[in-house]
Each structure stands twice: as structure tokens, then as C-alpha cells.
Short mmCIF file of C-alpha atoms and ligand atoms in Angstrom, two decimals:
data_model
loop_
_atom_site.label_atom_id
_atom_site.label_comp_id
_atom_site.label_asym_id
_atom_site.label_seq_id
_atom_site.Cartn_x
_atom_site.Cartn_y
_atom_site.Cartn_z
CA MET A 1 122.55 107.77 112.73
CA ALA A 2 121.51 105.64 109.78
CA GLY A 3 124.26 103.15 110.48
CA GLY A 4 126.55 105.87 111.86
CA VAL A 5 127.81 106.84 108.40
CA VAL A 6 129.56 110.18 108.73
CA VAL A 7 131.45 110.34 105.49
CA GLN A 8 130.45 108.57 102.32
CA THR A 9 132.86 107.99 99.46
CA VAL A 10 131.52 107.77 95.93
CA GLY A 11 133.72 107.67 92.82
CA GLY A 12 136.77 108.82 94.82
CA LYS A 13 134.95 111.87 96.24
CA THR A 14 133.84 112.33 99.81
CA TYR A 15 130.43 113.46 100.99
CA PRO A 16 129.69 114.27 104.62
CA GLY A 17 126.72 112.14 105.66
CA ARG A 18 125.88 113.18 109.20
CA MET A 19 122.38 113.93 110.46
CA THR A 20 122.94 117.41 111.89
CA ALA A 21 120.34 119.12 114.05
CA PHE A 22 120.11 121.85 111.44
CA VAL A 23 119.31 119.56 108.52
CA PHE A 24 116.87 117.65 110.71
CA PHE A 25 114.91 120.76 111.70
CA THR A 26 114.84 122.36 108.28
CA CYS A 27 113.57 119.10 106.79
CA LEU A 28 111.04 118.70 109.58
CA VAL A 29 109.60 122.16 108.93
CA ALA A 30 109.55 121.67 105.16
CA SER A 31 107.90 118.26 105.50
CA SER A 32 104.94 119.94 107.15
CA GLY A 33 103.92 120.80 103.58
CA GLY A 34 102.73 117.19 103.51
CA LEU A 35 100.19 118.03 106.21
CA ILE A 36 98.15 120.22 103.89
CA PHE A 37 98.17 117.55 101.22
CA GLY A 38 97.16 114.81 103.63
CA TYR A 39 94.52 116.82 105.44
CA ASP A 40 92.71 117.37 102.18
CA ILE A 41 92.84 113.75 101.18
CA GLY A 42 91.33 112.69 104.49
CA ILE A 43 88.75 115.37 105.08
CA SER A 44 86.59 115.11 101.99
CA GLY A 45 85.79 111.40 102.38
CA GLY A 46 84.47 111.99 105.88
CA VAL A 47 82.35 115.06 105.22
CA THR A 48 80.81 113.50 102.14
CA SER A 49 79.53 110.64 104.26
CA MET A 50 77.96 113.01 106.84
CA ASP A 51 74.20 113.24 106.57
CA SER A 52 74.05 116.94 107.45
CA PHE A 53 76.60 117.82 104.78
CA LEU A 54 74.87 115.76 102.11
CA ARG A 55 71.45 117.16 103.07
CA GLU A 56 72.69 120.73 102.73
CA PHE A 57 74.73 120.51 99.53
CA PHE A 58 73.81 117.26 97.78
CA PRO A 59 70.17 116.54 98.66
CA SER A 60 69.62 114.03 95.85
CA VAL A 61 72.59 111.89 96.95
CA TYR A 62 71.26 112.08 100.47
CA ALA A 63 67.83 110.86 99.42
CA LYS A 64 69.35 108.01 97.42
CA ALA A 65 71.64 106.92 100.24
CA LYS A 66 68.69 106.82 102.62
CA ALA A 67 66.56 104.80 100.23
CA ASN A 68 65.63 101.20 100.75
CA LYS A 69 68.37 99.03 102.25
CA ASP A 70 68.12 96.30 99.68
CA MET A 71 69.00 98.54 96.75
CA ASN A 72 72.23 97.90 94.86
CA GLN A 73 74.95 98.68 97.41
CA TYR A 74 77.55 99.34 94.73
CA CYS A 75 75.61 102.28 93.29
CA LYS A 76 74.06 104.17 96.12
CA PHE A 77 76.62 107.00 96.26
CA ASP A 78 77.17 107.36 92.54
CA SER A 79 77.02 111.15 91.89
CA GLN A 80 79.25 113.20 89.60
CA LEU A 81 78.71 116.39 91.57
CA LEU A 82 79.74 114.72 94.81
CA THR A 83 82.92 113.36 93.29
CA LEU A 84 83.61 116.74 91.68
CA PHE A 85 83.73 118.22 95.17
CA THR A 86 86.50 115.78 96.08
CA SER A 87 88.42 115.80 92.85
CA SER A 88 88.28 119.49 91.78
CA LEU A 89 91.23 120.09 94.06
CA TYR A 90 93.45 117.80 92.03
CA LEU A 91 92.55 119.45 88.77
CA SER A 92 93.61 122.81 90.12
CA ALA A 93 96.77 121.32 91.69
CA LEU A 94 97.89 119.90 88.38
CA THR A 95 97.44 123.20 86.56
CA THR A 96 99.28 125.02 89.32
CA SER A 97 102.26 122.69 89.26
CA PHE A 98 103.48 124.36 86.03
CA VAL A 99 103.42 127.84 87.55
CA ALA A 100 105.01 126.35 90.63
CA ALA A 101 107.84 124.89 88.51
CA TRP A 102 108.72 128.39 87.38
CA VAL A 103 108.50 129.90 90.88
CA THR A 104 110.60 127.03 92.25
CA ARG A 105 113.31 127.52 89.63
CA VAL A 106 113.41 131.33 89.44
CA PHE A 107 112.67 132.35 93.05
CA GLY A 108 113.73 129.19 94.87
CA ARG A 109 112.09 126.28 96.68
CA LYS A 110 111.36 128.35 99.76
CA TRP A 111 109.03 130.88 98.12
CA SER A 112 107.17 128.16 96.31
CA MET A 113 106.38 126.58 99.68
CA PHE A 114 105.27 129.97 100.99
CA CYS A 115 102.86 130.48 98.06
CA GLY A 116 101.41 127.05 98.80
CA GLY A 117 100.71 127.91 102.43
CA ILE A 118 99.03 131.26 101.70
CA THR A 119 96.61 130.03 99.04
CA PHE A 120 95.78 127.04 101.15
CA LEU A 121 94.90 129.37 104.02
CA ALA A 122 92.45 131.26 101.79
CA GLY A 123 90.89 128.01 100.55
CA SER A 124 90.27 126.66 104.03
CA ALA A 125 88.56 129.92 105.10
CA LEU A 126 86.25 129.78 102.08
CA ASN A 127 85.39 126.13 102.68
CA GLY A 128 84.69 126.51 106.38
CA ALA A 129 82.27 129.38 105.65
CA ALA A 130 80.62 127.81 102.58
CA THR A 131 76.90 128.39 102.09
CA ASP A 132 76.52 126.80 98.65
CA VAL A 133 78.16 124.25 96.37
CA MET A 134 79.97 126.96 94.38
CA MET A 135 81.74 128.28 97.48
CA LEU A 136 82.70 124.75 98.38
CA ILE A 137 84.18 124.00 95.00
CA LEU A 138 85.93 127.39 94.77
CA GLY A 139 87.49 126.72 98.16
CA ARG A 140 88.66 123.29 96.97
CA ILE A 141 90.23 124.92 93.91
CA LEU A 142 92.25 127.30 96.11
CA LEU A 143 93.32 124.37 98.26
CA GLY A 144 94.44 122.71 95.05
CA VAL A 145 96.64 125.68 94.19
CA GLY A 146 98.24 125.27 97.62
CA VAL A 147 98.83 121.57 97.09
CA GLY A 148 100.27 122.23 93.62
CA PHE A 149 102.92 124.55 95.06
CA ALA A 150 103.70 122.40 98.08
CA ASN A 151 104.03 119.09 96.25
CA GLN A 152 106.22 120.70 93.64
CA SER A 153 108.64 122.30 96.06
CA VAL A 154 108.74 120.22 99.24
CA PRO A 155 110.01 116.88 97.84
CA LEU A 156 112.70 118.73 95.86
CA TYR A 157 113.68 120.77 98.88
CA LEU A 158 114.07 117.66 101.04
CA SER A 159 116.05 115.71 98.45
CA GLU A 160 118.43 118.61 97.92
CA MET A 161 118.98 119.37 101.61
CA ALA A 162 119.58 115.78 102.70
CA PRO A 163 122.99 114.09 102.61
CA ALA A 164 122.86 111.28 100.03
CA ASN A 165 122.96 108.45 102.53
CA LEU A 166 119.98 109.84 104.48
CA ARG A 167 117.99 111.22 101.56
CA GLY A 168 115.35 108.49 101.60
CA MET A 169 114.69 108.93 105.30
CA LEU A 170 114.48 112.72 105.21
CA ASN A 171 112.42 112.87 102.04
CA ILE A 172 109.88 110.43 103.43
CA GLY A 173 109.21 112.99 106.17
CA PHE A 174 106.91 114.51 103.53
CA GLN A 175 104.91 111.31 103.18
CA LEU A 176 104.85 110.81 106.95
CA MET A 177 103.33 114.28 107.34
CA THR A 178 100.87 113.43 104.56
CA THR A 179 99.71 110.39 106.51
CA ILE A 180 99.52 112.44 109.73
CA GLY A 181 97.37 114.93 107.82
CA ILE A 182 95.07 112.15 106.61
CA LEU A 183 94.80 110.64 110.08
CA SER A 184 94.07 113.99 111.77
CA ALA A 185 91.38 114.63 109.19
CA ASN A 186 89.86 111.20 109.84
CA LEU A 187 89.88 111.79 113.60
CA ILE A 188 88.36 115.24 113.21
CA ASN A 189 85.66 113.78 110.97
CA TYR A 190 84.95 111.16 113.55
CA ALA A 191 84.71 113.73 116.35
CA THR A 192 82.66 116.31 114.47
CA SER A 193 80.19 113.98 112.79
CA SER A 194 78.21 113.70 116.01
CA ILE A 195 78.01 117.45 116.75
CA GLU A 196 74.39 118.41 117.25
CA GLY A 197 72.96 120.83 114.74
CA GLY A 198 74.90 119.14 111.94
CA TRP A 199 77.53 121.88 111.38
CA GLY A 200 80.46 119.68 112.41
CA TRP A 201 81.76 119.52 108.84
CA ARG A 202 82.49 123.28 109.01
CA ILE A 203 85.06 122.61 111.72
CA GLY A 204 86.65 119.89 109.62
CA LEU A 205 86.92 122.02 106.50
CA GLY A 206 87.97 125.19 108.36
CA LEU A 207 90.66 123.46 110.41
CA ALA A 208 92.67 122.97 107.21
CA GLY A 209 93.88 126.49 108.11
CA VAL A 210 96.10 125.04 110.86
CA PRO A 211 98.50 123.03 108.67
CA ALA A 212 98.41 125.93 106.20
CA LEU A 213 99.63 128.31 108.87
CA ILE A 214 102.41 125.91 109.87
CA ILE A 215 103.90 125.69 106.38
CA THR A 216 103.41 129.41 105.67
CA LEU A 217 105.32 130.50 108.78
CA GLY A 218 107.75 127.60 108.41
CA ALA A 219 108.67 128.59 104.85
CA LEU A 220 109.51 132.12 106.01
CA MET A 221 112.10 130.74 108.44
CA LEU A 222 113.78 128.21 106.14
CA PRO A 223 116.97 128.80 104.14
CA ASP A 224 116.82 127.81 100.48
CA THR A 225 118.75 124.74 99.31
CA PRO A 226 122.42 125.17 98.31
CA ASN A 227 121.62 123.74 94.84
CA SER A 228 118.93 126.35 94.22
CA LEU A 229 121.06 129.19 95.64
CA ILE A 230 123.96 128.33 93.31
CA ALA A 231 121.67 127.99 90.33
CA ARG A 232 120.28 131.46 91.09
CA GLY A 233 123.74 133.05 91.45
CA TYR A 234 124.23 133.05 95.22
CA ALA A 235 127.25 130.77 95.43
CA GLY A 236 128.55 132.34 98.66
CA ASP A 237 125.27 131.85 100.51
CA ALA A 238 125.06 128.33 99.11
CA LYS A 239 128.41 127.40 100.62
CA ARG A 240 127.39 128.81 104.00
CA VAL A 241 124.14 126.81 103.99
CA LEU A 242 125.97 123.67 102.88
CA VAL A 243 128.53 123.96 105.67
CA LYS A 244 125.72 124.48 108.17
CA ILE A 245 123.53 121.57 107.07
CA ARG A 246 126.46 119.17 106.81
CA GLY A 247 127.99 120.31 110.11
CA THR A 248 131.54 120.48 108.70
CA ASP A 249 133.74 122.76 106.59
CA ASP A 250 134.78 119.78 104.51
CA VAL A 251 132.13 120.10 101.81
CA HIS A 252 134.47 120.67 98.90
CA ASP A 253 133.49 117.72 96.68
CA GLU A 254 129.76 118.13 97.15
CA TYR A 255 130.02 121.86 96.53
CA GLU A 256 132.03 121.27 93.35
CA ASP A 257 129.34 118.82 92.16
CA MET A 258 126.74 121.52 92.61
CA ILE A 259 128.81 124.14 90.79
CA ALA A 260 129.34 121.74 87.88
CA ALA A 261 125.66 120.85 87.79
CA SER A 262 124.77 124.52 87.85
CA GLU A 263 127.14 125.27 84.95
CA GLU A 264 125.46 122.54 82.93
CA ALA A 265 122.10 123.93 83.93
CA SER A 266 122.89 127.51 82.96
CA ALA A 267 123.76 126.39 79.42
CA ILE A 268 120.15 125.29 79.05
CA GLU A 269 117.60 127.83 78.04
CA HIS A 270 114.45 125.77 77.78
CA PRO A 271 114.12 123.17 80.52
CA TRP A 272 110.76 122.09 79.08
CA ARG A 273 112.02 121.47 75.58
CA ASN A 274 115.20 120.02 76.96
CA ILE A 275 113.55 117.36 79.03
CA LEU A 276 112.42 115.77 75.76
CA ALA A 277 116.02 115.18 74.67
CA ARG A 278 117.05 111.54 74.29
CA LYS A 279 119.52 111.63 77.17
CA TYR A 280 116.71 112.56 79.59
CA ARG A 281 114.44 109.74 78.44
CA PRO A 282 114.93 107.63 81.60
CA GLN A 283 114.19 110.62 83.82
CA LEU A 284 111.14 111.56 81.80
CA THR A 285 109.91 107.97 81.98
CA VAL A 286 110.26 107.97 85.76
CA ALA A 287 108.58 111.38 86.03
CA VAL A 288 105.55 110.08 84.18
CA LEU A 289 105.29 106.42 85.15
CA ILE A 290 106.05 106.47 88.86
CA PRO A 291 103.18 108.83 89.80
CA PHE A 292 100.95 107.18 87.19
CA PHE A 293 101.51 103.80 88.79
CA GLN A 294 101.27 105.20 92.30
CA GLN A 295 97.70 106.23 91.63
CA LEU A 296 96.84 103.02 89.81
CA THR A 297 97.54 101.12 93.01
CA GLY A 298 94.01 102.33 93.79
CA ILE A 299 95.07 103.77 97.15
CA ASN A 300 92.81 106.79 96.92
CA VAL A 301 89.76 104.61 96.64
CA ILE A 302 90.50 103.81 100.27
CA MET A 303 91.76 107.27 101.25
CA PHE A 304 88.91 109.32 99.79
CA TYR A 305 86.08 106.94 100.13
CA ALA A 306 86.92 104.69 103.07
CA PRO A 307 83.87 105.82 105.05
CA VAL A 308 81.64 105.61 101.97
CA LEU A 309 83.17 102.26 101.03
CA PHE A 310 82.64 100.89 104.50
CA LEU A 311 79.07 102.21 104.48
CA THR A 312 78.59 100.51 101.12
CA ILE A 313 79.69 97.17 102.46
CA GLY A 314 77.28 97.46 105.32
CA PHE A 315 78.92 99.17 108.32
CA ALA A 316 76.78 101.69 110.19
CA GLY A 317 77.72 105.40 109.89
CA ASP A 318 79.91 105.60 112.99
CA ALA A 319 81.59 102.26 112.43
CA SER A 320 82.55 103.23 108.92
CA LEU A 321 84.26 106.44 110.04
CA MET A 322 86.00 104.42 112.74
CA SER A 323 87.27 101.95 110.16
CA ALA A 324 88.65 104.89 108.21
CA VAL A 325 90.50 105.94 111.35
CA ILE A 326 91.97 102.44 111.61
CA THR A 327 93.28 102.52 108.04
CA GLY A 328 94.67 105.99 108.81
CA VAL A 329 96.66 104.67 111.76
CA VAL A 330 98.00 101.74 109.72
CA ASN A 331 98.97 104.13 106.92
CA MET A 332 100.96 106.33 109.28
CA ALA A 333 102.62 103.54 111.27
CA ALA A 334 103.68 101.63 108.16
CA THR A 335 105.27 104.77 106.70
CA VAL A 336 107.71 104.71 109.61
CA VAL A 337 108.85 101.28 108.42
CA SER A 338 109.99 102.78 105.15
CA ILE A 339 111.70 105.72 106.88
CA VAL A 340 113.81 103.27 108.84
CA THR A 341 114.59 100.89 105.98
CA VAL A 342 114.73 102.91 102.76
CA ASP A 343 118.40 103.93 102.97
CA ARG A 344 119.50 100.43 104.05
CA LEU A 345 117.36 98.04 101.99
CA GLY A 346 117.06 100.47 99.10
CA ARG A 347 114.10 101.62 97.02
CA ARG A 348 113.76 98.53 94.87
CA ALA A 349 113.37 96.04 97.72
CA LEU A 350 110.52 98.10 99.19
CA PHE A 351 108.81 98.51 95.83
CA LEU A 352 108.96 94.80 95.10
CA GLN A 353 107.85 93.60 98.53
CA GLY A 354 105.12 96.23 98.93
CA GLY A 355 103.82 95.64 95.41
CA THR A 356 103.45 91.91 95.99
CA GLN A 357 101.67 92.42 99.30
CA MET A 358 99.26 94.90 97.72
CA PHE A 359 98.52 92.56 94.84
CA ILE A 360 97.59 89.69 97.16
CA SER A 361 95.44 91.93 99.39
CA GLN A 362 93.56 93.42 96.43
CA VAL A 363 92.67 89.98 95.12
CA VAL A 364 91.47 88.85 98.55
CA VAL A 365 89.41 92.03 99.13
CA GLY A 366 87.78 91.75 95.70
CA THR A 367 86.97 88.10 96.31
CA LEU A 368 85.54 88.72 99.79
CA ILE A 369 83.28 91.50 98.53
CA GLY A 370 82.32 89.47 95.45
CA LEU A 371 81.36 86.43 97.52
CA GLN A 372 79.13 88.55 99.71
CA PHE A 373 77.46 90.90 97.27
CA GLY A 374 77.91 89.03 93.99
CA THR A 375 77.08 91.14 90.98
CA THR A 376 73.69 92.33 92.15
CA GLY A 377 75.20 94.30 95.01
CA VAL A 378 72.53 93.18 97.41
CA GLY A 379 73.47 91.49 100.65
CA GLU A 380 74.58 91.92 104.25
CA MET A 381 77.82 91.08 105.95
CA SER A 382 78.38 89.34 109.28
CA ARG A 383 80.61 90.96 111.87
CA SER A 384 83.45 88.46 111.54
CA TYR A 385 83.34 88.69 107.75
CA ALA A 386 83.57 92.46 107.94
CA ILE A 387 86.53 92.26 110.30
CA LEU A 388 88.35 89.96 107.89
CA LEU A 389 87.72 92.44 105.11
CA VAL A 390 89.05 95.37 107.13
CA LEU A 391 92.11 93.28 108.00
CA PHE A 392 92.99 92.75 104.34
CA ILE A 393 92.32 96.39 103.55
CA CYS A 394 94.81 97.23 106.32
CA LEU A 395 97.42 94.85 104.85
CA TYR A 396 96.95 96.56 101.52
CA VAL A 397 97.33 100.03 103.05
CA ALA A 398 100.45 98.92 104.96
CA GLY A 399 102.04 97.62 101.75
CA PHE A 400 101.35 100.95 100.06
CA ALA A 401 102.63 102.95 103.01
CA TRP A 402 106.11 101.47 102.89
CA SER A 403 106.43 101.31 99.13
CA TRP A 404 104.50 103.25 96.52
CA GLY A 405 103.32 105.93 98.96
CA PRO A 406 106.66 107.42 99.98
CA LEU A 407 108.66 106.21 96.98
CA GLY A 408 106.13 107.71 94.59
CA TRP A 409 107.38 111.10 95.76
CA LEU A 410 110.97 110.26 96.69
CA VAL A 411 112.12 108.60 93.48
CA PRO A 412 111.03 111.32 91.01
CA SER A 413 112.46 114.05 93.24
CA GLU A 414 115.92 112.45 93.34
CA VAL A 415 116.50 111.34 89.76
CA PHE A 416 116.48 114.59 87.75
CA SER A 417 119.59 116.54 86.84
CA LEU A 418 119.56 120.10 88.16
CA GLU A 419 118.78 121.66 84.77
CA ILE A 420 115.50 119.79 84.43
CA ARG A 421 114.68 119.26 88.11
CA SER A 422 111.88 121.81 88.50
CA ALA A 423 110.32 120.91 85.17
CA GLY A 424 110.64 117.20 85.87
CA GLN A 425 109.09 117.49 89.29
CA SER A 426 106.13 119.40 87.93
CA ILE A 427 105.54 116.64 85.39
CA ALA A 428 105.51 114.17 88.28
CA VAL A 429 103.09 116.35 90.29
CA CYS A 430 100.92 116.91 87.26
CA VAL A 431 100.63 113.21 86.39
CA ASN A 432 99.98 112.34 90.01
CA MET A 433 97.21 114.91 90.33
CA LEU A 434 95.68 114.04 86.98
CA LEU A 435 95.41 110.39 87.90
CA THR A 436 94.19 111.24 91.40
CA PHE A 437 91.52 113.39 89.76
CA LEU A 438 90.49 110.72 87.28
CA ILE A 439 90.32 107.97 89.86
CA GLY A 440 88.56 110.24 92.35
CA GLN A 441 86.07 111.22 89.69
CA ALA A 442 85.53 107.76 88.30
CA PHE A 443 85.62 105.62 91.41
CA LEU A 444 81.98 105.69 92.48
CA THR A 445 80.85 105.09 88.91
CA MET A 446 83.45 102.35 88.46
CA LEU A 447 82.31 100.69 91.68
CA CYS A 448 78.75 100.86 90.42
CA HIS A 449 79.68 99.18 87.11
CA LEU A 450 82.73 96.99 87.74
CA LYS A 451 81.46 96.03 91.20
CA PHE A 452 83.96 93.87 93.09
CA GLY A 453 85.91 93.51 89.82
CA LEU A 454 87.24 97.02 90.51
CA PHE A 455 89.64 95.48 93.01
CA TYR A 456 90.88 93.00 90.39
CA PHE A 457 91.39 95.91 88.01
CA PHE A 458 93.81 97.55 90.43
CA ALA A 459 95.44 94.19 91.21
CA ALA A 460 96.26 93.75 87.52
CA TRP A 461 97.99 97.13 87.54
CA MET A 462 100.06 95.99 90.51
CA VAL A 463 101.53 93.26 88.30
CA VAL A 464 102.42 95.78 85.59
CA MET A 465 104.08 98.27 87.94
CA THR A 466 106.00 95.68 89.93
CA SER A 467 107.42 94.27 86.70
CA PHE A 468 108.36 97.79 85.59
CA VAL A 469 110.33 98.33 88.79
CA ALA A 470 112.02 94.96 88.52
CA LEU A 471 113.21 95.64 84.97
CA PHE A 472 113.61 99.37 84.53
CA LEU A 473 114.18 101.13 87.83
CA PRO A 474 117.81 101.26 88.95
CA GLU A 475 118.64 101.52 92.64
CA THR A 476 119.20 105.13 93.71
CA LYS A 477 120.01 104.53 97.36
CA GLY A 478 123.00 106.52 98.61
CA VAL A 479 123.85 108.12 95.25
CA PRO A 480 124.68 111.86 95.59
CA ILE A 481 121.95 113.81 93.84
CA GLU A 482 124.22 115.60 91.36
CA GLU A 483 125.89 112.28 90.48
CA MET A 484 122.66 110.52 89.60
CA ASN A 485 123.37 110.40 85.85
CA LEU A 486 125.95 107.70 86.45
CA VAL A 487 123.18 105.37 87.57
CA TRP A 488 121.46 105.58 84.21
CA SER A 489 124.63 105.20 82.21
CA ARG A 490 125.28 101.89 83.99
CA HIS A 491 121.77 100.43 83.72
CA TRP A 492 121.33 97.52 81.27
CA PHE A 493 118.54 99.28 79.35
CA TRP A 494 118.98 102.99 79.96
CA ARG A 495 122.64 102.94 78.96
CA ASN A 496 121.28 102.99 75.39
CA TYR A 497 119.98 106.48 76.12
CA VAL A 498 122.50 107.93 78.55
CA THR A 499 126.11 107.46 77.56
CA ILE A 500 129.05 108.42 79.67
CA HIS A 501 129.47 111.51 77.47
CA ASP A 502 126.09 112.76 78.63
CA VAL A 503 127.15 112.68 82.25
CA ALA A 504 127.93 116.15 83.64
CA GLY A 505 131.54 117.35 83.55
CA ALA A 506 132.40 116.82 87.19
CA ASN A 507 130.80 113.41 87.23
CA ARG A 508 132.57 112.39 84.07
CA ARG A 509 135.92 113.32 85.57
CA SER A 510 135.31 111.23 88.65
CA HIS A 511 134.16 108.32 86.53
CA GLU A 512 137.26 108.40 84.40
CA VAL A 513 139.67 108.52 87.33
C1 BGC B 1 99.66 109.77 97.46
C2 BGC B 1 98.25 110.12 97.75
C3 BGC B 1 97.69 109.18 98.78
C4 BGC B 1 98.55 109.15 100.01
C5 BGC B 1 98.08 108.15 101.02
C6 BGC B 1 100.44 109.77 98.74
O1 BGC B 1 101.74 109.42 98.49
O2 BGC B 1 100.22 110.66 96.52
O3 BGC B 1 97.52 110.12 96.56
O4 BGC B 1 96.40 109.54 99.14
O5 BGC B 1 99.88 108.87 99.68
O6 BGC B 1 98.89 108.11 102.14
#
């Protein structure tokens, strides 16, 4: 598989690179953590565009949305309380990611995933049974705790389990599951919105329990990663797991890498303080900027508010949920493109191509909406015009789905040295959730004020992030995870921060040979 590479040689050392059934299944089960993340992203946009849901919990928004058709289309859903329902989850996820960093480091990746599943289960029960706004928001907060644990542990788990030459593919399983979660949520919204009696949203919110159950039970069955087992003093178990996931006894070099990385790691008492050291500057930069940029692509404007956005630009209720389903399908299908190409073309090629495609689509979408609604926000759209708009939104989503979507989680999870890996990942989760929260919270207001210019705002960010990748992000394709420091020490800019003396003992030896 993946070009039939069975053994990879890096710096004179050999790394088995076969896709074994065992590594495939463990990664498949762990990826299901993405389902809970995705389901949440998809479900809230749909329920908040359902009349019955709005009438029950947000009557003033409901009244405003029903008001005269020729009111300002950009502003009809602008409500802080409504956006708080969507974005409270992200606030709780970002707080949780710090606790999750500790659980992930001290108890292992496996138990962090388990914690995620359990709290998520509780949150979905509370949401499905909600009778007032407080119960709804409390439920969302518990879901956020679940997402905080899962997004902290799953990407790390996948990157540590995978052989280096298949790491991109296996890690992106997480993003694929995220998109499946979003799509299922969109479909469930579509199906339940027409249930008579207007309680369909309860099914949507309650069904979040299904992906939660999958990851909870899944986590109980999974072994922990060899890297985490060694770091926690179980070297014997680590070797057994490594032999099993690689499908060969010949794991000597990779095992030695892990032992060396663990020795480095055990000399470090404060991963949080340590991550600020000069030699970790490139890793810290990636931990902060990659998720920051991922959210500034503006993707969650589409993911959270697709139905509301489509309603805003004049589709009828059903048609707007259907359009959200279409973007969901595109999102999932295009993720497969990156699974197939990421370990061949590399991360940079996908970032650069996807970024350019997203930039062009954003400009076109902004222009199309601007031409129709101008700055007053009053107008109607013909059918063919609306189809053109949906088409460009789909091109934008596709570009995201094979670049910033998966790579926004893959790249941070693979660049940290073992001693700062849990801390680094929680910074990445935290920044991602913070920006998701801010954009979720600000979007409807921004749409109301910036109008179609909002799309140009995100397009401008696309230029910034694509230039960042071009200049500052080295290629990490195929590099064994505990050898990653070498990449920085060879980069034209980062070599000023990471010298060869900073590279871990085992790596240094191989470099000098
Ligand atoms: C992002 C989410 C986004 C999703 C869309 C993820 O990688 O972190 O914020 O909603 O992709 O597929």
C-alpha cells in the first residue's frame, strides 16, 4: 500500500512501513473520535434554522426571521444568544484541552479518548432532553469537554501509531470521520426538520450519543501508543505493541528512537515552561499559527451556518438544508483526495494548491453576493444565480477539505518532540477552539456589518496563510516522528533556532554518521 513501501530508510536507519491490519483497525477505531467533533459542527447549524427550535428557545430571533421579506437579509439572524448556543461548546473545549494534555501525558492517549467519549455521552443526553436554554447550553458545554479530550488525544494517537510513510493517510482518518460526522448531522437535520409536532431537533441533538458510544467503547479496546507506553515506563509493553502494529520483529531502529526521545523527555520537568525555549520556537509557531489560520479560512461560516446562510441568500427552508447536505458531501469526498495524496505529494503541495483555490472561490462568492444584495442587503436571487453561488461555495469547501481541513490537525500533531507533544497539541487545540468560538460568535454580526465584504476578509487571510506555508513550513512527509527535529535544523529560517546540537541524541548520532 501507499506505493508498496515496506521498509523506509532515513539517515541510515530502517523503519518498517507496512500497512498492517492491526495498525489499520486501531487507527480506524481511534479516528471515530472525529465523529463526535463533526457531529457537533453539523448539528447546531441545522437546528438553529428550524422554526420549531427557534420558537421554543429563541422566540425573538424567530419573530425577526419571519418578519417582512424585504428587510436587510444580512441581519435577520443576528442574535448573540443564538450564536452562544453554537459557540459555547468551543469555549469549554479549549479550557478542557489543558486538563486533557495532562491526562494524555500521565495516563496515556487511550484514557484521554475514553474521557472524551463519556462526557460527550452525558452532554448529548442533556441536550436531547432540554426544556430551556440553560439545559441546552449546559449540554453544549459537556459536549465541549468531550471534544477537548478527543481532539487532544486522537490526532496524537494516530500520528504515533502510524508508520512514517503512511502517517498522513492514517492521521487524516480523523478528519474524514469529522466530515462524516458533519454530513450525518446535516442529513439528520434534513430528515427531522419535517417531523410533525416540531420535536425533530430532539432526535438530532440526542443522536450525538451514538458517536459518543462508539469512541467510548472503542477507547476501551485500544492499546496505547508505544511512544506513550515508553514515556510512562512500560518499555516491554511498548515493544510488543510496536512489533504488532508494524507486523515485524525488525523494529530496532524505531524502538531506539523512541527510547532516546523518552530519555530526553524524562529530563524535562515542565513541558509548559519548556515549550517556550528558543529551540522549540518553530514548533510553538506551528502549534499556534496552523490552527489560527485554519479557522481564518472562514470554513465554519459554511459549516455552522450553511442553512442560515442559504436562507439569508434567499433559498426556502428545505432547499437551504439540502444545500448544506451538498456541501457536506463535497467536504467528505474531497477529504479522500488528501488521504490518497498526502504521503505522495506532501503537505506543502496540498496547502499551496488548496489555499489558492479557496482564495479564488472566496472572491467569487463575495462578488456574487455583493452584486445581488449590494450593501443594503435587499434583493432576490434567480435560480441559476443561486446554483452558480452554491457551485463556488462547493469549490471552496473542496479546497479546504484537501488542504487546511486535514492538515490543520495533521501538521501540529506530527511536529512536536515527545517531551512537549501533549503540551504542544493542547496549544493547537486551544487556539483552534478559541478561533472557532470567536468566528462562531462573531459571524452573524460580521455578516450584518461587513455584508458581502466578509468573504473578502477571509480571502485576504488566505493570502497571508498561503505565503506563510510557502516560506516557513518545511515538508514533513515521510519523516519518522521522533526524527522530526532534523527537519527544522535544515530549514533556511528555522535553522537559526534549532541547531544540530538541539537534535535529540539518537538523531544526532544518525546525522553525524
Ligand atoms: C476544522 C473544523 C471544521 C471542519 C470542517 C476541521 O478540520 O477544525 O473547524 O468545521 O474541519 O470539515
